[in-house]
Amino acid sequence: MNIPNRPATIADVARQAGVSIATVSRVLNGTTRVIPETAERVQDAIRALNYVPRTAARVLASRRTNTLGLLLPEISGAFFSSMLRGIEAAARGAGFDLLIHTTGEPRHALPHARLPLGEHNTDGLLAFTASLENEEITRLYSIGLPLVLMHQTFTGCEIPTITIENKSGAAHIVAHLIEAHGRRRIVFLRGPESHEDSAWRERGYCEALETHGLQVDPALISLGGFQRETAQAAIQDLLARDVAFDAVFSGDDEAALGVLTALQAAGVAVPQEVSVVGFDDIPFAPFLSPPLTTVRAPIEQVGSEAVKQLVRLIRGERADLLTLLPTEMVIRNSCGCT
Amino acid sequence: MNIPNRPATIADVARQAGVSIATVSRVLNGTTRVIPETAERVQDAIRALNYVPRTAARVLASRRTNTLGLLLPEISGAFFSSMLRGIEAAARGAGFDLLIHTTGEPRHALPHARLPLGEHNTDGLLAFTASLENEEITRLYSIGLPLVLMHQTFTGCEIPTITIENKSGAAHIVAHLIEAHGRRRIVFLRGPESHEDSAWRERGYCEALETHGLQVDPALISLGGFQRETAQAAIQDLLARDVAFDAVFSGDDEAALGVLTALQAAGVAVPQEVSVVGFDDIPFAPFLSPPLTTVRAPIEQVGSEAVKQLVRLIRGERADLLTLLPTEMVIRNSCGCT
DNA sequence: GTTTGTCCTGAAAGCGCTTACATGGATTAT
DNA sequence: ATAATCCATGTAAGCGCTTTCAGGACAAAC
């Protein structure tokens, strides 16, 4: 193996193959027909010199980055890894690289700090939940940067959005609690405030109650934050204040963990005394005790679908403005079924 | 907000501020002192034009990509998301972007396909487990591309490696099974063949047995593959063949899920009849039933440490050739402790 | 034989930056 | 006062590609 001091450039290849750099570029990109014999010589030279085109030079010259940006509020949990899996596979399938950035919590500290991802280094952006401020969405949209939102809607601009059937999923599982298990005082734990999924799930919860002639009792609605600890504290608080309830719809599966922990610590039998259900169907749901009844969200598919729409946008094709993926109730034991 | 047809370039800023592009570049990068008053004018122009430097142009001109590449065999599970979290945060902290690529399973299909990550678009590479073939490692090393390996050692080249105390962690937990719970016939489930972690854990398992005067019985060593399904099948097979055992060290936590499933399905009481322990301490370990005794691996820290070493290499500083992070036994109930 | 196409290839102009190197005014030493 | 030194800034040469345009070769058509 030769150890060139400086890696080969397109000029080296051209020289070695006895052609111009334009021709090398053409066989590299297949933009124009090249006599097969010449192309062969170029390919040989490429192999011989171990030539790899410099991405930056290509990007600069072609004004296309071939890169997708992914913006997330945070990286954690099983939810995230499913989504990334879908995104990464789809992006690669479409020939794009993936640049990832988490916006983190203290975003408001630097309100106008420039995002490290944007029009200058990506062909398009995927934004999950509240990772992008409205103002920034508007700006990016106005300069024509392709944008796709996941689990978040934005009115005013025509931005493709991928989300899931939160409301009906939630309504189904709450209805199940009422119909199959006769529960009447069902706690709902909200997710983070900015989280649209949570708002829709709450709406589904309310609708299911009303459909069955039950009042929505504000005392039964509390903050779970889609987090184990927050949910645990919420249930402990309810217990401490002697609020009566016979079921908990925990907002998501992560929060269900906290709910189960709090209930078990308090000696409340699940599901005999209190039913517990979640949302998402993360991989561990079947392994909780009791195995968690929940709503399956096609998370990986959200990721791949988002990439699909974004790529369409980048190619100047029409994209679907709203993709609503179906959810499905998964009955296990924590609701009371056996 | 103005909607420029073409985004501003450094030349536009220079014109607006009445300076040369070199001066703009200098205030952008802080490479040379610039009269504060001039700098201020430039900053104003930048803001006014909504200027963002094009990454590609910078990369091309400076010959630094400011990007780290991450190579993974796959994206899945809680393990991965902890690691990525550590990596992403550290990379950003050091001012680098992150490009991710999963090599996937069928790598041998295209033995010489060029990796999409390498010397042409990253300043350095992070490789996890078996994501890089030896030949490619050698090539990258020989051309001087900074490289850091995680959970994988490579002899012959001086490449910094980050890994964890697999052997002693495994030895401790197996010793605990023997000493505290009197177990003698302990099953060990191997991980994937190429996985070094697995080999070290097996070594720890063997040493612990020998230290306590127990024979290593090959019949008790089986393949768990660090996967739920594989582990489940392995235990079912052991049960079907009536191999007697009173404990299972499942290789990792993911496999422990399969073990618990198989055991429970067969009506074997855990931990009364059989103790089960894992490795990693993924976030769900406390929520299994029974809560899983395991070994805590500082996964997030592996990621951040790897970035730290890689950045040192990139800066031309000396890096530590081997970073061995400590593990710690976490006693819960699945071993028999209460 | 000249003209008109058709193909393939080469020349060269950027893409938007960074970074020697040059310049010239202000400051200090002689 | 003159020369030496500094500093802040400008000039311009690339970085390694893509892409437009032009040109040469050759075949078919007039």
XYZ file of C-alpha atoms (C1' of nucleotides) in Angstrom:
736
model
C 0.000 0.000 0.000
C 1.438 3.335 -0.984
C 1.392 6.036 1.633
C 1.015 9.251 -0.308
C 2.073 12.290 1.564
C -0.945 14.175 0.422
C -4.048 12.335 -0.626
C -4.736 12.278 -4.349
C -6.897 14.935 -5.934
C -8.905 14.888 -9.067
C -5.945 16.440 -10.866
C -3.711 13.517 -9.943
C -6.269 11.104 -11.274
C -6.636 13.091 -14.475
C -2.908 13.137 -15.025
C -2.542 9.445 -14.346
C -5.376 8.581 -16.701
C -4.242 11.040 -19.334
C -7.506 12.961 -19.415
C -8.771 16.299 -18.140
C -10.233 16.791 -14.698
C -13.582 17.438 -16.328
C -13.638 13.931 -17.676
C -12.753 12.480 -14.315
C -15.570 14.444 -12.787
C -17.895 13.079 -15.426
C -17.100 9.460 -14.771
C -17.353 10.176 -11.065
C -20.833 11.612 -11.353
C -22.100 9.988 -14.507
C -23.355 13.336 -15.718
C -22.366 12.824 -19.350
C -21.504 9.872 -21.471
C -17.841 9.012 -21.528
C -16.291 6.492 -23.910
C -16.211 3.227 -21.925
C -12.560 2.735 -22.651
C -11.703 6.167 -21.256
C -13.928 5.625 -18.250
C -12.119 2.397 -17.572
C -8.764 4.170 -17.575
C -10.112 6.722 -15.138
C -11.473 4.036 -12.843
C -8.110 2.337 -12.863
C -6.375 5.566 -11.950
C -8.846 6.150 -9.128
C -8.150 2.756 -7.701
C -4.433 3.030 -8.155
C -4.238 6.357 -6.374
C -6.801 5.447 -3.752
C -8.626 8.568 -4.677
C -11.629 9.802 -2.707
C -13.296 13.039 -3.786
C -13.222 15.701 -1.118
C -16.770 16.336 0.028
C -16.170 19.986 0.754
C -14.953 20.740 -2.726
C -17.921 19.001 -4.242
C -20.320 20.819 -2.003
C -18.752 24.140 -2.736
C -18.742 23.659 -6.460
C -22.135 22.046 -6.809
C -23.934 24.002 -4.138
C -25.495 20.819 -2.839
C -24.442 19.431 0.517
C -25.957 15.997 0.253
C -26.504 16.169 3.944
C -29.627 16.107 6.069
C -29.717 17.806 9.446
C -31.530 16.324 12.409
C -32.552 18.535 15.298
C -33.612 16.969 18.571
C -34.372 18.395 21.968
C -32.381 15.593 23.573
C -30.990 12.145 23.124
C -32.365 9.632 25.505
C -34.303 6.521 25.895
C -35.680 3.861 23.686
C -37.927 6.250 21.844
C -35.077 8.171 20.422
C -33.057 5.246 19.255
C -35.958 3.807 17.289
C -36.506 7.083 15.575
C -32.863 7.579 14.719
C -32.691 4.094 13.357
C -35.480 4.886 10.916
C -33.941 8.182 9.939
C -30.426 6.958 9.475
C -31.448 4.050 7.294
C -33.713 6.149 5.111
C -31.176 8.927 4.745
C -28.473 6.568 3.687
C -30.849 4.813 1.359
C -31.473 8.118 -0.366
C -27.775 8.901 -0.540
C -27.619 11.560 2.144
C -25.353 11.993 5.098
C -26.792 12.770 8.485
C -25.717 15.561 10.787
C -27.193 15.459 14.265
C -27.638 18.190 16.772
C -29.412 18.304 20.090
C -30.672 21.688 21.069
C -30.642 20.836 24.758
C -32.512 22.576 27.500
C -30.946 25.971 28.061
C -31.748 27.274 24.630
C -33.283 30.414 25.881
C -29.980 31.411 27.330
C -28.727 32.355 23.883
C -31.901 33.318 22.124
C -30.248 34.271 18.909
C -27.367 31.895 18.789
C -27.135 30.564 15.287
C -28.016 26.911 14.912
C -25.046 24.829 13.888
C -27.306 23.220 11.320
C -28.952 25.170 8.579
C -28.887 26.422 5.058
C -25.113 26.598 5.032
C -24.372 22.968 5.673
C -27.467 20.906 4.950
C -29.879 20.477 2.087
C -32.753 20.156 4.487
C -33.680 19.831 8.127
C -35.662 17.353 10.185
C -36.974 18.832 13.401
C -38.428 16.788 16.215
C -40.889 18.229 18.691
C -39.837 21.547 20.111
C -36.301 21.584 18.832
C -36.832 24.654 16.712
C -38.280 27.949 17.762
C -41.138 29.297 15.714
C -39.153 32.294 14.665
C -36.381 30.119 13.331
C -38.851 27.886 11.514
C -40.245 30.935 9.792
C -36.831 32.170 8.824
C -35.687 28.854 7.425
C -38.924 28.440 5.553
C -38.695 31.911 4.112
C -35.250 31.353 2.691
C -36.501 28.159 1.120
C -34.644 25.588 3.178
C -36.520 22.275 2.961
C -37.946 21.455 6.346
C -39.934 18.588 7.809
C -41.405 18.555 11.287
C -41.924 15.475 13.381
C -44.488 15.304 16.165
C -45.069 19.001 15.867
C -47.333 21.096 13.731
C -46.766 24.640 12.649
C -49.391 26.860 11.182
C -48.737 29.604 8.718
C -46.181 27.858 6.553
C -46.724 24.848 4.367
C -44.278 22.545 6.067
C -44.667 18.789 5.798
C -45.337 17.208 9.143
C -45.152 13.624 10.267
C -47.001 12.636 13.357
C -49.051 9.818 14.777
C -52.661 9.162 15.682
C -52.326 10.394 19.220
C -55.890 11.318 19.893
C -57.610 8.190 18.711
C -54.934 5.993 20.243
C -55.441 7.654 23.580
C -59.217 7.563 23.248
C -59.153 3.846 22.522
C -57.077 2.896 25.461
C -59.046 5.073 27.851
C -62.260 3.594 26.463
C -60.813 0.169 27.110
C -60.171 1.105 30.721
C -63.783 2.189 31.076
C -65.504 -0.524 29.095
C -63.468 -3.603 29.869
C -62.438 -2.782 33.397
C -65.126 -0.464 34.675
C -62.685 2.247 35.639
C -64.201 5.646 36.249
C -61.592 7.771 37.969
C -58.754 7.744 35.496
C -55.679 9.858 36.067
C -53.969 11.434 33.058
C -50.357 12.530 33.248
C -49.447 15.252 30.840
C -46.154 15.395 28.994
C -43.959 18.476 28.736
C -45.875 21.605 27.939
C -44.463 22.163 24.498
C -45.164 18.600 23.472
C -47.994 18.338 21.014
C -48.316 14.607 21.382
C -49.315 15.214 24.939
C -51.999 17.724 24.033
C -53.591 15.338 21.560
C -53.463 12.458 23.977
C -55.171 14.604 26.558
C -57.849 15.456 24.052
C -58.363 11.767 23.324
C -58.572 11.114 27.037
C -61.223 13.773 27.504
C -63.256 12.630 24.539
C -63.278 9.048 25.719
C -64.487 10.127 29.135
C -67.231 12.277 27.688
C -68.312 9.608 25.246
C -68.897 7.374 28.222
C -70.720 9.993 30.170
C -67.920 10.699 32.601
C -66.856 14.131 33.784
C -63.307 15.299 33.215
C -62.039 15.949 36.720
C -59.134 18.453 36.707
C -57.927 16.946 39.965
C -57.078 13.786 38.043
C -54.899 15.544 35.526
C -51.332 16.048 36.584
C -47.853 16.486 35.139
C -45.864 13.384 34.224
C -43.502 15.131 31.878
C -42.955 11.943 29.863
C -40.349 11.211 32.497
C -40.020 8.541 35.073
C -39.167 10.781 38.014
C -41.762 13.428 37.350
C -44.474 10.833 36.938
C -43.458 9.085 40.097
C -43.653 12.319 42.033
C -47.034 13.100 40.528
C -48.517 9.803 41.680
C -46.947 10.122 45.109
C -48.532 13.514 45.401
C -51.947 12.198 44.393
C -51.610 9.412 46.921
C -50.498 11.796 49.644
C -53.447 14.050 49.029
C -55.797 11.071 49.137
C -57.183 11.708 45.696
C -59.164 8.633 44.745
C -58.422 6.988 41.388
C -58.718 3.546 39.892
C -56.588 3.892 36.784
C -53.671 5.865 35.366
C -53.063 6.758 31.749
C -49.474 7.845 32.111
C -49.022 9.866 28.928
C -46.175 7.701 27.688
C -44.395 4.501 28.642
C -41.470 6.250 30.240
C -43.824 7.895 32.698
C -45.538 4.558 33.280
C -42.334 3.348 34.874
C -42.578 6.072 37.461
C -46.231 5.341 38.013
C -45.580 1.670 38.641
C -42.752 2.499 40.988
C -44.860 4.901 43.040
C -47.811 2.551 43.187
C -45.769 -0.448 44.177
C -43.951 1.546 46.840
C -47.305 2.566 48.257
C -48.524 -1.003 48.255
C -51.213 -0.409 45.676
C -51.829 -3.518 43.600
C -51.569 -3.106 39.833
C -53.845 -3.926 38.116
C -56.180 -5.194 40.856
C -56.661 -1.844 42.547
C -55.385 0.507 39.885
C -54.989 -0.078 36.158
C -51.975 1.492 34.483
C -51.557 2.110 30.762
C -48.948 3.943 28.716
C -48.274 5.107 25.198
C -45.517 4.308 22.657
C -44.884 0.627 23.299
C -41.182 0.957 23.836
C -39.269 -2.320 23.684
C -39.377 -2.812 27.421
C -43.102 -2.493 27.828
C -43.680 -6.260 27.749
C -41.107 -6.774 30.474
C -42.472 -4.515 33.130
C -44.354 -6.033 35.953
C -47.098 -6.260 35.200
C -46.485 -6.180 31.439
C -47.679 -2.840 30.240
C -50.838 -2.304 28.244
C -50.087 0.580 25.923
C -50.546 2.079 22.477
C -48.029 1.183 19.844
C -46.532 4.156 18.039
C -44.664 3.423 14.797
C -41.678 5.491 15.766
C -39.135 4.103 13.391
C -41.570 4.665 10.582
C -42.032 8.279 11.601
C -38.324 8.699 11.042
C -38.207 7.046 7.661
C -41.335 8.802 6.492
C -39.897 12.143 7.524
C -36.772 11.517 5.490
C -38.877 10.477 2.537
C -40.826 13.718 2.557
C -37.731 15.795 3.110
C -35.967 14.211 0.186
C -38.971 14.947 -2.006
C -38.823 18.547 -0.979
C -35.127 18.716 -1.715
C -35.701 17.276 -5.149
C -38.327 19.892 -5.803
C -41.141 17.376 -5.838
C -44.439 17.750 -4.053
C -44.447 16.454 -0.519
C -47.399 15.453 1.629
C -48.212 18.203 4.047
C -49.477 15.885 6.726
C -48.605 12.267 7.336
C -50.570 10.749 10.161
C -49.334 7.306 11.078
C -51.735 4.905 12.741
C -51.373 3.719 16.308
C -52.666 0.503 17.740
C -53.651 -0.582 21.206
C -51.548 -3.376 22.674
C -53.269 -5.217 25.471
C -51.083 -6.760 28.125
C -51.758 -7.126 31.829
C -51.338 -3.785 33.509
C -54.862 -2.722 32.575
C -56.380 -5.757 34.226
C -56.641 -8.068 31.240
C -55.073 -11.455 31.616
C -37.083 40.228 7.592
C -35.427 40.560 4.208
C -35.553 37.606 1.900
C -32.356 37.756 -0.066
C -32.422 35.820 -3.264
C -29.012 34.405 -2.644
C -27.688 34.169 0.864
C -24.978 36.638 1.770
C -21.343 35.720 1.307
C -18.270 37.029 2.987
C -17.861 39.471 0.106
C -21.256 41.014 0.790
C -20.338 41.489 4.417
C -17.012 43.016 3.502
C -18.633 45.473 1.138
C -21.298 46.442 3.638
C -18.741 46.979 6.369
C -16.303 48.743 4.077
C -13.431 46.343 4.725
C -11.740 43.515 2.852
C -12.915 39.930 3.043
C -9.739 39.073 4.894
C -10.768 41.318 7.731
C -14.183 39.748 7.877
C -12.581 36.341 8.032
C -10.389 37.572 10.850
C -13.215 38.757 13.010
C -15.067 35.553 12.227
C -12.231 33.368 13.389
C -10.434 35.627 15.793
C -7.127 34.742 14.188
C -5.620 38.213 14.338
C -6.330 41.329 16.277
C -8.761 43.656 14.615
C -9.437 47.199 15.814
C -12.532 46.858 18.004
C -14.272 49.600 16.109
C -13.752 47.810 12.787
C -14.783 44.518 14.288
C -17.960 46.119 15.471
C -18.781 47.345 11.993
C -18.211 43.865 10.634
C -20.439 42.316 13.281
C -23.148 44.772 12.403
C -22.888 43.886 8.748
C -23.054 40.191 9.574
C -26.199 40.700 11.549
C -27.760 42.963 8.999
C -27.176 40.538 6.152
C -27.989 37.463 8.202
C -24.686 36.068 7.118
C -23.667 32.503 7.882
C -20.309 31.252 6.619
C -20.599 28.314 4.254
C -19.085 25.307 5.953
C -17.885 23.768 2.719
C -15.895 26.818 1.732
C -14.278 26.957 5.128
C -13.416 23.304 5.047
C -11.975 23.540 1.590
C -9.867 26.555 2.353
C -8.669 25.552 5.775
C -8.323 21.820 5.134
C -10.044 21.118 8.411
C -13.527 19.621 8.426
C -14.372 20.238 12.036
C -16.366 17.075 11.902
C -16.076 13.800 13.768
C -17.294 10.578 12.218
C -19.029 7.894 14.240
C -19.142 4.347 12.964
C -21.520 1.873 14.552
C -22.552 -1.639 13.674
C -26.170 -0.766 14.348
C -28.500 1.574 16.113
C -30.641 -0.035 18.689
C -31.507 -0.227 22.291
C -30.765 1.707 25.372
C -27.079 1.021 25.190
C -26.664 2.905 22.000
C -28.581 5.961 23.015
C -26.511 6.438 26.164
C -23.355 6.225 24.169
C -24.501 8.632 21.519
C -25.584 11.050 24.167
C -22.090 11.116 25.593
C -20.514 11.461 22.197
C -22.790 14.154 20.901
C -22.380 16.326 23.944
C -18.621 15.995 24.033
C -18.251 16.609 20.326
C -20.305 19.725 20.463
C -18.461 20.866 23.545
C -15.225 20.619 21.611
C -16.678 22.456 18.630
C -17.076 19.542 16.276
C -19.997 18.358 14.212
C -20.983 14.724 14.240
C -21.530 12.544 11.217
C -23.034 9.141 11.915
C -22.943 6.000 9.917
C -24.054 2.480 10.669
C -22.184 -0.190 8.849
C -25.032 -2.656 9.150
C -24.858 -6.385 8.762
C -24.173 -7.200 5.143
C -20.802 -5.537 5.019
C -19.119 -8.456 3.447
C -21.314 -8.078 0.437
C -19.256 -5.132 -0.746
C -15.866 -5.910 0.685
C -14.171 -2.907 -0.789
C -16.935 -0.392 -0.834
C -15.522 2.871 0.349
C -16.794 4.000 3.718
C -18.873 7.147 3.477
C -16.863 8.471 6.392
C -13.154 8.954 6.220
C -10.235 11.201 5.563
C -12.169 13.214 3.000
C -14.958 14.437 5.207
C -13.931 14.065 8.830
C -11.012 15.101 10.992
C -11.187 11.829 12.842
C -13.201 8.691 13.369
C -14.791 6.984 16.335
C -15.378 3.283 15.778
C -17.502 1.126 18.009
C -17.002 -2.616 18.292
C -16.681 -4.344 14.963
C -17.755 -1.482 12.767
C -14.437 -1.285 10.969
C -12.549 -4.079 9.296
C -8.953 -4.563 10.313
C -7.729 -3.786 6.863
C -9.546 -0.474 6.840
C -8.249 0.384 10.305
C -4.723 -0.172 9.057
C -5.282 1.941 5.988
C -6.791 4.838 7.903
C -4.064 4.658 10.481
C -1.375 4.619 7.842
C -2.621 7.749 6.165
C -2.666 9.445 9.536
C -6.387 9.828 10.099
C -7.017 10.190 13.832
C -8.874 7.146 15.061
C -10.301 6.027 18.380
C -11.754 2.624 19.049
C -14.485 1.887 21.545
C -14.992 -1.526 23.074
C -12.486 -2.994 20.683
C -8.739 -3.358 20.747
C -6.446 -3.558 17.789
C -2.887 -4.681 17.947
C -0.174 -3.451 15.684
C -1.099 0.195 15.526
C -1.016 2.681 18.345
C -4.678 3.557 18.354
C -6.328 4.931 21.476
C -8.972 2.613 22.799
C -11.736 3.175 25.288
C -13.257 0.239 26.991
C -14.574 -0.878 30.335
C -13.565 -3.255 33.094
C -15.373 -6.215 31.650
C -13.383 -8.976 33.218
C -13.368 -7.814 36.789
C -16.997 -6.728 36.585
C -17.992 -10.138 35.378
C -15.793 -11.861 37.913
C -17.338 -9.892 40.757
C -20.876 -10.643 39.879
C -20.199 -14.322 39.324
C -18.369 -14.442 42.628
C -21.398 -12.846 44.241
C -23.590 -15.602 42.826
C -21.282 -18.208 44.305
C -20.523 -16.608 47.637
C -23.783 -14.972 48.578
C -26.183 -17.384 46.987
C -24.330 -20.649 46.873
C -24.802 -21.077 43.168
C -22.563 -23.638 41.507
C -23.934 -24.343 38.084
C -23.874 -20.951 36.458
C -24.775 -20.526 32.834
C -22.901 -17.932 30.777
C -24.387 -16.555 27.580
C -21.855 -15.261 25.114
C -22.345 -12.145 23.023
C -21.732 -11.930 19.295
C -18.507 -13.551 18.215
C -16.716 -10.402 17.182
C -17.583 -8.667 20.422
C -14.600 -8.225 22.671
C -16.672 -7.289 25.676
C -18.113 -10.741 25.571
C -14.732 -12.426 25.484
C -13.563 -10.507 28.541
C -16.731 -11.199 30.440
C -16.328 -14.853 29.706
C -12.811 -14.713 31.005
C -14.037 -13.063 34.181
C -16.686 -15.733 34.512
C -14.130 -18.496 34.189
C -11.723 -16.902 36.629
C -14.411 -16.473 39.253
C -15.382 -20.108 38.935
C -11.812 -21.277 39.215
C -11.065 -19.016 42.133
C -13.885 -20.734 43.960
C -12.748 -24.190 42.994
C -15.457 -24.767 40.421
C -14.949 -26.390 37.042
C -15.877 -24.494 33.905
C -18.493 -26.709 32.303
C -18.716 -26.073 28.533
C -22.283 -27.333 28.600
C -23.191 -24.252 30.603
C -21.789 -21.817 28.058
C -24.126 -20.916 25.271
C -24.838 -18.129 22.796
C -26.980 -15.219 23.919
C -25.806 -12.815 21.267
C -26.500 -9.802 23.487
C -30.007 -10.112 22.148
C -33.301 -10.893 23.713
C -34.467 -13.502 21.230
C -31.200 -15.373 20.960
C -30.867 -15.539 24.728
C -34.411 -16.731 25.129
C -33.825 -19.506 22.631
C -30.606 -20.493 24.380
C -32.321 -20.905 27.727
C -35.216 -22.772 26.188
C -32.732 -25.125 24.635
C -30.945 -25.700 27.948
C -34.269 -26.379 29.622
C -35.352 -28.726 26.853
C -32.140 -30.691 27.133
C -32.539 -30.916 30.902
C -29.209 -29.301 31.578
C -29.190 -28.483 35.283
C -28.280 -24.936 36.317
C -29.017 -22.681 39.257
C -27.958 -19.302 37.860
C -27.563 -17.430 34.593
C -25.049 -14.696 33.812
C -26.636 -13.474 30.648
C -23.741 -11.559 29.081
C -25.627 -8.296 28.962
C -28.933 -6.859 30.136
C -30.612 -7.151 26.793
C -30.038 -10.883 26.876
C -31.285 -10.993 30.471
C -34.707 -10.019 29.182
C -34.789 -13.131 27.063
C -33.557 -15.231 29.939
C -36.290 -13.976 32.242
C -38.903 -14.560 29.586
C -37.788 -18.125 28.966
C -37.550 -18.926 32.642
C -40.902 -17.467 33.506
C -42.542 -19.235 30.596
C -41.124 -22.513 31.881
C -42.379 -21.818 35.371
C -38.914 -21.539 36.879
C -38.922 -19.129 39.811
C -36.390 -16.307 39.657
C -34.456 -15.901 41.877
C -35.675 -18.761 44.109
C -34.717 -21.557 41.762
C -32.428 -19.746 39.382
C -30.532 -16.489 39.880
C -30.242 -14.188 36.874
C -27.731 -11.402 36.454
C -26.823 -9.150 33.535
C -24.269 -6.578 32.507
C -24.547 -2.898 31.540
C -27.267 -1.634 33.849
C -29.443 -0.187 31.153
C -32.125 2.173 32.409
C -34.769 -0.504 32.548
C -32.843 -2.935 34.674
C -34.502 -1.779 37.924
C -37.941 -2.262 36.416
C -37.717 -5.839 35.370
C -39.335 -8.430 37.511
C -37.498 -9.220 39.523
C -35.353 -6.086 39.381
C -32.117 -7.076 37.726
C -28.831 -7.447 39.533
C -26.190 -6.389 37.076
C -22.901 -4.592 36.508
C -23.050 -0.916 35.767
C -21.092 0.125 32.683
C -20.397 3.842 32.302
C -21.535 3.894 28.713
C -22.130 7.583 28.338
C -18.690 8.197 29.733
C -17.151 5.829 27.220
C -18.570 8.095 24.549
C -17.348 11.323 26.022
C -13.947 9.891 26.822
C -13.597 8.631 23.266
C -14.314 12.087 21.914
C -11.825 13.577 24.323
C -9.037 11.318 23.125
C -9.948 11.804 19.502
C -9.868 15.545 19.845
C -6.434 15.333 21.419
C -5.224 13.298 18.497
C -6.668 15.794 16.057
C -4.923 18.622 17.847
C -1.675 16.724 17.613
C -1.481 16.179 21.340
C -0.632 12.924 23.019
C -3.615 10.696 23.683
C -3.943 7.843 26.146
C -3.572 4.558 24.359
C -5.875 2.727 26.694
C -8.685 4.068 28.828
C -10.264 1.450 30.995
C -13.370 2.695 32.732
C -14.433 1.059 35.962
C -17.572 -0.989 36.326
C -19.528 -1.548 39.475
C -21.826 -4.286 40.646
C -25.409 -3.234 41.274
C -27.279 -5.580 43.557
C -31.020 -5.825 43.086
C -33.242 -8.846 43.468
C -32.762 -11.146 40.530
C -29.713 -12.721 42.103
C -31.578 -13.643 45.242
C -30.729 -10.645 47.406
C -33.665 -8.843 48.924
C -16.317 19.012 -51.483
C -18.713 21.642 -48.183
C -22.132 21.935 -44.615
C -24.598 20.343 -40.694
C -25.008 17.546 -36.838
C -23.616 14.591 -33.147
C -20.431 13.046 -29.632
C -16.854 13.237 -26.635
C -13.448 15.910 -24.358
C -10.745 19.940 -22.753
C -10.262 24.762 -21.068
C -11.457 27.703 -17.782
C -14.449 30.169 -14.746
C -16.078 30.080 -10.621
C -18.042 28.120 -5.670
C -16.846 31.070 -0.773
C -13.597 30.850 2.134
C -8.412 30.966 4.650
C -3.980 32.546 4.797
C 0.645 33.764 3.344
C 2.502 38.026 1.953
C 2.625 42.899 0.966
C 1.628 47.680 2.328
C 1.637 51.755 4.610
C 0.823 54.586 8.652
C 1.906 55.110 13.506
C 5.245 54.349 17.041
C 9.631 53.805 18.981
C 14.625 53.609 19.056
C 18.914 55.797 17.465
C 15.318 63.808 11.983
C 15.954 59.036 10.185
C 15.679 54.343 10.439
C 13.770 50.335 12.495
C 9.679 48.066 14.309
C 4.834 47.107 14.735
C 0.067 46.719 13.716
C -3.984 46.660 11.297
C -5.534 45.777 6.967
C -5.591 44.768 2.038
C -4.168 41.718 -2.026
C -4.279 37.619 -4.136
C -3.256 32.839 -4.471
C -5.095 28.871 -3.806
C -8.311 24.751 -1.593
C -10.535 20.620 -5.102
C -14.208 20.224 -7.251
C -18.599 21.100 -10.944
C -20.226 22.997 -14.965
C -20.632 25.982 -19.027
C -18.836 26.658 -23.250
C -16.115 25.790 -27.046
C -13.700 22.805 -30.158
C -12.207 18.721 -32.727
C -13.339 14.445 -34.882
C -16.138 11.928 -37.507
C -20.503 10.562 -39.936
C -24.338 11.781 -42.598
C -26.580 15.006 -45.728
C -26.498 18.491 -49.341
